[in-house]
Amino acid sequence: MRFAFLGFIIMFSLVVHAQEADCETETEKELKPMIEVAAVAVDATEEPACPNPKKLRGLCMYVGSKEKDTQMNSRKYVWGYQRRLFEAACVDINKDSDAVIASKVQKAWNENEAMLKCKSTQFDITDGSILKYAVNMKFEEFLIDAVRWKIELNKVDQADGATVLDYIKMQIERNKGLPSEPYLKSYYDMLKKAGAKHKSEL
Amino acid sequence: MKLVLSLSILISFSLYAQTPDCDQEDNLSKIAKGITYPNCNTPSNVQAFKGRDKSKLCGDCKTDFELVNGKISENKNHVQEEFLHSALNEYKKNITNNLLNSIKMKVLYSTGVKFEKSIQSCKMQTAADFAKSCKSPAAIKLLSQTSFFSDLSKELSNDVAKFLTSDPTFNPKPTLLQRSEQKCSIPEKDVLLMSASSYEEALNEKLIEAIKKFDPKKFKTVSDMFSSDEFLDNYEGDIAELKDSLYNHPLFASHLSSPDKFVSFFKSVPSPANVDNLRKALYSKSNGETFDTELAKSCETSSKVLKDTICSDDFEAGNLFVDPANNFDKLKISMDRPSEETLASTEKLIDSNIKLLELCENVNSNNKKNLSLINSQIGVALTENQKALNLDLFKTEKYNSELGSLTSSLCGMTDATCLAGSISCSIFKKLQDSKKKGTAAAKLAESSNSEVNALLRSMIGDTSKLDAKTKDILIAQGIIPKDNGEVVAQAEVERKPESLPLSNNQQPQNGATLAKAAPSTISNSASTGRNPASSNNTFTDEGYSNANTASSSNTLPDFSDLMDDQQELRGIQDEIKRRLLGMPENRPANLNDAKKIARDSFKSRGRRISPEEETAFANRMMERPEAPVPQTAASTFQNTPANSDNRAAVSGGESANSKWRKGQDQAALMGMAGAQSALSKDSANAPAATDNKPKDMTKVALNIADDPQVTLSDMFNKKIDQNDPETQLLKVLLRNKNNFLLQIKSMNFKIVFDGNNFNLLLESGDRQEAARIRPQLEMFLKKLKR
């Protein structure tokens, strides 16, 4: 009888645990990234080389060429820029959760924003932000990642005195009636939804 | 006990069953939505199926749709039509890429290669060529119904003309590239020329020497190499910019396919690996042959795959797998898909779905011709990203990546925003500098690139249906022959880097002239097309046949400034000489011709000239492009809106003289005082040189401000620096030893030539004042004459 009762208790607690694991409470959801970010901060103090700005030097090239990652041995890298950015941000692709990755990338991004400007003969702004470059190259995946990593979307570029949303709007006007217009509009909507603003709204 | 145990197990199972599935609601709503609206042809649906198991669209979604609408069978004809449409578009994309590379070769140094392979392989194919020995009647029928090939020939010709013209108002349709509107106009050939030169110069000695020592096996891709520490430590610029630039250079591109090829090429650069030696390697015959071989391969593979596919038994039998989910954007049906709102529960929804689902295969696709695969093989020269684009998007993106974005960037660039060390800044500077010096460039400008012309001619194919303006440009460039079969002659010069070493200020080019003068006041001369140093640092260009009306009131730029395109000009110039001097049209204007022109011209006026005079006159005509005769012509071209009529004369326009007069009238209407005077002498320059009657002389009014703070010398020097229209006209007159009248304030001077020297005579006005300014004025005129 005692065994039966014990078995019942164990089963019950397992069930309860299973429920908890699948559906987090709102508080837990809110706290989780903070806890993870705190963990990152601890990690960061242990690794002084992070973020590593040197790794960011070729980032524009990978965005411009839309190259896929050539080292297919990891489960998460699809694009070359992801590897480059993750290496710069010291992301451990096998251990870090999405929230941790986002916070690490944000940190690397914010600390090295000056390096995340692109020059290219295929880019109509010299030294414009890499976000604008991605828009120019119609690299949607990079923009999706930027939104996912909660990258600051409202920086005003010195080069053109505009935010990325201003830039897209200008591009939409320039490409009115052309096949690229719908793509640009979708970027506009996506970034606006993610909190991007026009300079006039800041 | 057993009961309790069973009970506990049951309870736990039931609790498990009640465990909420966080996504369940979403999934259910999706399913419900799918059942309510069995619409497979929505962007989101097609997008969702993209890249997934092909059975999804043609399986699950099709089944859902068939539940409501009945069975849909594969429609062979429809599949064939869509397959052909998509494959032809891919073929066009590949041709666009090949054409652009060939055009770039026209503005670069010569490699000495005659492009024999490419001329053969890139020859324009017609529908008849494809239909010849084609096994598929269905393909032949579809080909006969499409205007694809005749359009293609026209598009190619229009693009070549657009690349080579300096006229911003010339926007032919249809074209292969979809050009977006630019803030300013810079001739495309200039952008191609200046950028290629800047790309070469971006590779410094330190970097090249470092690359030579690279172990290519260490890198998987060229990008890996570019972003390596070894590379970055030796290059101070932006590697993204460098890599994009090298990809855009036709003679570098093939070396970027692997680290091994890249390193091998740089190993061929002799030491010291400076830009001159780099150019030697780049423009070597072997590198030219590599280009020729690869271009030929691209053309050949592309057309062979297309023909082999559409003429196959599989095509005829409809054994085709269009993979509609993955190729949706490239299909015809994607272009006329109704909006999602319109589709809901309407007949359009049904029709649209049927059209899409008819493309679905019912049997195993392994034995079928796979459109995705075929397209990839047809677009052999395209990058993976370019392959993914549909034709419309490709046309826009290709323009932007090759020209549009750079032009836009250059339009917005000023000295202040030009970032030193960047390639785009280097291009900007070159565009600025191009107007200042042009000795070596001028040689190249007038040089022939008959090899590339032959290649372009082969690519264009049928030119019988071209618009007059396009045709004229191609004729003047020596790309296609005149109606009588004659090709416009162009000077032959050694187009090798070592024979024409260019400084950073001098660029190699063919078919493009680097303007010499750059007066900031001129906003409508051809030179300004490449002159970002105008007052607001924007580019304007009118070049070849500009319809400049707005700001030409007092503009008479130097002759060479008026015509960007020397090759084009030479053809026109020949015709002008002939027409003005009564020569029959379409006759080559060589030295002997010129002598005859002189002889005949004087004879018709009842005068005889000595053989010496004849030779002198002929030499002057042949050797001095800035001679007043062509200047008159150029002025007319500059100020004649949409003057294709004038250019038509190049190919033998019938009413040339009347059009010529019309041009003069228009020039006069523009209020160009100097030009009017110059134009009034259209009865040839020769009599002007010998007939000194004041009434026949050109009159130039020189504006000298009354400023006691500034000395006369300074004022004249400023004039020289500014090189304003009057100064330019004076230069032309002085250098051609033309007698003319000069008005300064209320004084009228007569400049009369005696051999090489001129006399400055006061015709009327204040003698004392004339005496005061004479020394400075003489000095000024002498400087201009140099």
PDB file of C-alpha atoms in Angstrom, chain B residues 47-176:
ATOM      1  CA  GLN B  47       6.150  31.051 -49.722  1.00  0.00           C
ATOM      2  CA  ALA B  48       5.395  28.545 -46.983  1.00  0.00           C
ATOM      3  CA  PHE B  49       5.851  25.652 -49.359  1.00  0.00           C
ATOM      4  CA  LYS B  50       9.028  27.050 -50.824  1.00  0.00           C
ATOM      5  CA  GLY B  51      12.025  24.873 -50.171  1.00  0.00           C
ATOM      6  CA  ARG B  52       9.955  22.188 -48.546  1.00  0.00           C
ATOM      7  CA  ASP B  53       8.899  18.805 -49.739  1.00  0.00           C
ATOM      8  CA  LYS B  54       7.503  19.338 -53.200  1.00  0.00           C
ATOM      9  CA  SER B  55       4.517  17.196 -52.372  1.00  0.00           C
ATOM     10  CA  LYS B  56       3.212  19.883 -50.033  1.00  0.00           C
ATOM     11  CA  LEU B  57       1.857  22.269 -52.622  1.00  0.00           C
ATOM     12  CA  CYS B  58       1.116  19.692 -55.224  1.00  0.00           C
ATOM     13  CA  GLY B  59       0.072  17.162 -52.617  1.00  0.00           C
ATOM     14  CA  ASP B  60      -1.586  18.423 -49.465  1.00  0.00           C
ATOM     15  CA  CYS B  61      -2.834  21.724 -50.745  1.00  0.00           C
ATOM     16  CA  LYS B  62      -3.903  20.294 -54.040  1.00  0.00           C
ATOM     17  CA  THR B  63      -5.839  17.532 -52.272  1.00  0.00           C
ATOM     18  CA  ASP B  64      -7.611  20.106 -50.089  1.00  0.00           C
ATOM     19  CA  PHE B  65      -8.533  22.095 -53.135  1.00  0.00           C
ATOM     20  CA  GLU B  66      -9.703  19.066 -55.087  1.00  0.00           C
ATOM     21  CA  LEU B  67     -12.006  18.106 -52.211  1.00  0.00           C
ATOM     22  CA  VAL B  68     -14.024  21.211 -52.957  1.00  0.00           C
ATOM     23  CA  ASN B  69     -13.404  21.800 -56.630  1.00  0.00           C
ATOM     24  CA  GLY B  70     -12.949  18.389 -58.140  1.00  0.00           C
ATOM     25  CA  LYS B  71      -9.906  16.756 -59.649  1.00  0.00           C
ATOM     26  CA  ILE B  72      -7.285  18.821 -61.422  1.00  0.00           C
ATOM     27  CA  SER B  73      -5.094  17.070 -63.950  1.00  0.00           C
ATOM     28  CA  GLU B  74      -1.692  18.115 -65.054  1.00  0.00           C
ATOM     29  CA  ASN B  75      -2.007  20.303 -68.146  1.00  0.00           C
ATOM     30  CA  LYS B  76       0.775  19.388 -70.542  1.00  0.00           C
ATOM     31  CA  ASN B  77       0.512  22.459 -72.736  1.00  0.00           C
ATOM     32  CA  HIS B  78       0.381  24.768 -69.795  1.00  0.00           C
ATOM     33  CA  VAL B  79       3.378  23.092 -68.237  1.00  0.00           C
ATOM     34  CA  GLN B  80       5.330  23.386 -71.495  1.00  0.00           C
ATOM     35  CA  GLU B  81       4.428  27.031 -71.840  1.00  0.00           C
ATOM     36  CA  GLU B  82       5.467  27.892 -68.300  1.00  0.00           C
ATOM     37  CA  PHE B  83       8.623  25.858 -68.579  1.00  0.00           C
ATOM     38  CA  LEU B  84       9.683  27.592 -71.778  1.00  0.00           C
ATOM     39  CA  HIS B  85       8.795  31.022 -70.429  1.00  0.00           C
ATOM     40  CA  SER B  86      10.912  30.531 -67.359  1.00  0.00           C
ATOM     41  CA  ALA B  87      13.834  28.958 -69.224  1.00  0.00           C
ATOM     42  CA  LEU B  88      13.904  31.758 -71.800  1.00  0.00           C
ATOM     43  CA  ASN B  89      13.939  34.358 -69.053  1.00  0.00           C
ATOM     44  CA  GLU B  90      16.875  32.637 -67.449  1.00  0.00           C
ATOM     45  CA  TYR B  91      18.594  32.652 -70.815  1.00  0.00           C
ATOM     46  CA  LYS B  92      18.018  36.398 -71.015  1.00  0.00           C
ATOM     47  CA  LYS B  93      19.499  36.893 -67.574  1.00  0.00           C
ATOM     48  CA  ASN B  94      22.623  35.079 -68.626  1.00  0.00           C
ATOM     49  CA  ILE B  95      22.888  37.127 -71.803  1.00  0.00           C
ATOM     50  CA  THR B  96      22.524  40.338 -69.802  1.00  0.00           C
ATOM     51  CA  ASN B  97      25.430  39.275 -67.675  1.00  0.00           C
ATOM     52  CA  ASN B  98      27.539  38.428 -70.723  1.00  0.00           C
ATOM     53  CA  LEU B  99      26.693  41.671 -72.458  1.00  0.00           C
ATOM     54  CA  LEU B 100      27.620  43.757 -69.479  1.00  0.00           C
ATOM     55  CA  ASN B 101      30.992  42.059 -69.217  1.00  0.00           C
ATOM     56  CA  SER B 102      31.613  42.646 -72.907  1.00  0.00           C
ATOM     57  CA  ILE B 103      30.659  46.303 -72.665  1.00  0.00           C
ATOM     58  CA  LYS B 104      33.076  46.725 -69.819  1.00  0.00           C
ATOM     59  CA  MET B 105      35.828  45.354 -72.025  1.00  0.00           C
ATOM     60  CA  LYS B 106      35.136  48.143 -74.480  1.00  0.00           C
ATOM     61  CA  VAL B 107      36.139  50.810 -72.005  1.00  0.00           C
ATOM     62  CA  LEU B 108      39.212  49.027 -70.703  1.00  0.00           C
ATOM     63  CA  TYR B 109      42.697  48.557 -72.081  1.00  0.00           C
ATOM     64  CA  SER B 110      43.087  45.937 -74.702  1.00  0.00           C
ATOM     65  CA  THR B 111      44.302  42.452 -73.905  1.00  0.00           C
ATOM     66  CA  GLY B 112      45.118  41.920 -77.546  1.00  0.00           C
ATOM     67  CA  VAL B 113      42.641  39.084 -77.759  1.00  0.00           C
ATOM     68  CA  LYS B 114      40.289  39.023 -80.700  1.00  0.00           C
ATOM     69  CA  PHE B 115      37.469  37.253 -78.858  1.00  0.00           C
ATOM     70  CA  GLU B 116      37.215  34.695 -81.604  1.00  0.00           C
ATOM     71  CA  LYS B 117      35.626  32.092 -79.358  1.00  0.00           C
ATOM     72  CA  SER B 118      33.085  34.492 -77.878  1.00  0.00           C
ATOM     73  CA  ILE B 119      32.192  36.013 -81.218  1.00  0.00           C
ATOM     74  CA  GLN B 120      31.302  32.564 -82.409  1.00  0.00           C
ATOM     75  CA  SER B 121      29.560  31.334 -79.271  1.00  0.00           C
ATOM     76  CA  CYS B 122      27.779  34.521 -78.277  1.00  0.00           C
ATOM     77  CA  LYS B 123      26.267  35.125 -81.665  1.00  0.00           C
ATOM     78  CA  MET B 124      22.646  36.114 -81.328  1.00  0.00           C
ATOM     79  CA  GLN B 125      20.410  33.103 -81.690  1.00  0.00           C
ATOM     80  CA  THR B 126      17.035  33.490 -83.284  1.00  0.00           C
ATOM     81  CA  ALA B 127      13.863  31.497 -82.881  1.00  0.00           C
ATOM     82  CA  ALA B 128      14.722  29.890 -86.208  1.00  0.00           C
ATOM     83  CA  ASP B 129      18.115  28.801 -84.873  1.00  0.00           C
ATOM     84  CA  PHE B 130      16.417  27.081 -81.995  1.00  0.00           C
ATOM     85  CA  ALA B 131      13.741  25.581 -84.183  1.00  0.00           C
ATOM     86  CA  LYS B 132      16.355  24.145 -86.565  1.00  0.00           C
ATOM     87  CA  SER B 133      16.591  20.390 -86.044  1.00  0.00           C
ATOM     88  CA  CYS B 134      14.369  20.679 -83.001  1.00  0.00           C
ATOM     89  CA  LYS B 135      12.601  17.433 -82.176  1.00  0.00           C
ATOM     90  CA  SER B 136       9.710  19.023 -80.380  1.00  0.00           C
ATOM     91  CA  PRO B 137       6.902  20.454 -82.510  1.00  0.00           C
ATOM     92  CA  ALA B 138       5.413  21.862 -79.336  1.00  0.00           C
ATOM     93  CA  ALA B 139       8.581  23.862 -78.702  1.00  0.00           C
ATOM     94  CA  ILE B 140       8.683  25.084 -82.295  1.00  0.00           C
ATOM     95  CA  LYS B 141       5.081  26.206 -82.052  1.00  0.00           C
ATOM     96  CA  LEU B 142       5.653  28.001 -78.765  1.00  0.00           C
ATOM     97  CA  LEU B 143       8.778  29.675 -80.118  1.00  0.00           C
ATOM     98  CA  SER B 144       6.897  30.932 -83.132  1.00  0.00           C
ATOM     99  CA  GLN B 145       4.326  32.506 -80.862  1.00  0.00           C
ATOM    100  CA  THR B 146       6.790  34.458 -78.794  1.00  0.00           C
ATOM    101  CA  SER B 147       8.518  37.719 -79.663  1.00  0.00           C
ATOM    102  CA  PHE B 148      11.272  36.838 -77.247  1.00  0.00           C
ATOM    103  CA  PHE B 149      14.115  36.765 -79.768  1.00  0.00           C
ATOM    104  CA  SER B 150      13.230  39.883 -81.713  1.00  0.00           C
ATOM    105  CA  ASP B 151      12.740  41.696 -78.423  1.00  0.00           C
ATOM    106  CA  LEU B 152      16.039  40.384 -77.188  1.00  0.00           C
ATOM    107  CA  SER B 153      17.931  41.776 -80.147  1.00  0.00           C
ATOM    108  CA  LYS B 154      16.335  45.150 -79.611  1.00  0.00           C
ATOM    109  CA  GLU B 155      16.981  45.080 -75.889  1.00  0.00           C
ATOM    110  CA  LEU B 156      20.632  44.250 -76.417  1.00  0.00           C
ATOM    111  CA  SER B 157      21.088  47.053 -78.946  1.00  0.00           C
ATOM    112  CA  ASN B 158      19.317  49.569 -76.765  1.00  0.00           C
ATOM    113  CA  ASP B 159      21.423  48.638 -73.794  1.00  0.00           C
ATOM    114  CA  VAL B 160      24.668  48.945 -75.721  1.00  0.00           C
ATOM    115  CA  ALA B 161      23.576  52.355 -77.010  1.00  0.00           C
ATOM    116  CA  LYS B 162      22.539  53.467 -73.542  1.00  0.00           C
ATOM    117  CA  PHE B 163      25.854  52.390 -72.082  1.00  0.00           C
ATOM    118  CA  LEU B 164      27.813  54.290 -74.680  1.00  0.00           C
ATOM    119  CA  THR B 165      25.854  57.476 -75.016  1.00  0.00           C
ATOM    120  CA  SER B 166      26.335  60.560 -72.933  1.00  0.00           C
ATOM    121  CA  ASP B 167      22.868  61.792 -73.535  1.00  0.00           C
ATOM    122  CA  PRO B 168      20.851  61.474 -70.335  1.00  0.00           C
ATOM    123  CA  THR B 169      17.648  62.034 -72.236  1.00  0.00           C
ATOM    124  CA  PHE B 170      18.248  58.941 -74.305  1.00  0.00           C
ATOM    125  CA  ASN B 171      16.287  56.245 -72.529  1.00  0.00           C
ATOM    126  CA  PRO B 172      15.479  53.603 -75.076  1.00  0.00           C
ATOM    127  CA  LYS B 173      12.888  50.935 -74.486  1.00  0.00           C
ATOM    128  CA  PRO B 174      12.958  48.002 -74.075  1.00  0.00           C
ATOM    129  CA  THR B 175      16.242  47.306 -72.353  1.00  0.00           C
ATOM    130  CA  LEU B 176      17.749  44.401 -70.492  1.00  0.00           C
TER     131      LEU B 176
END
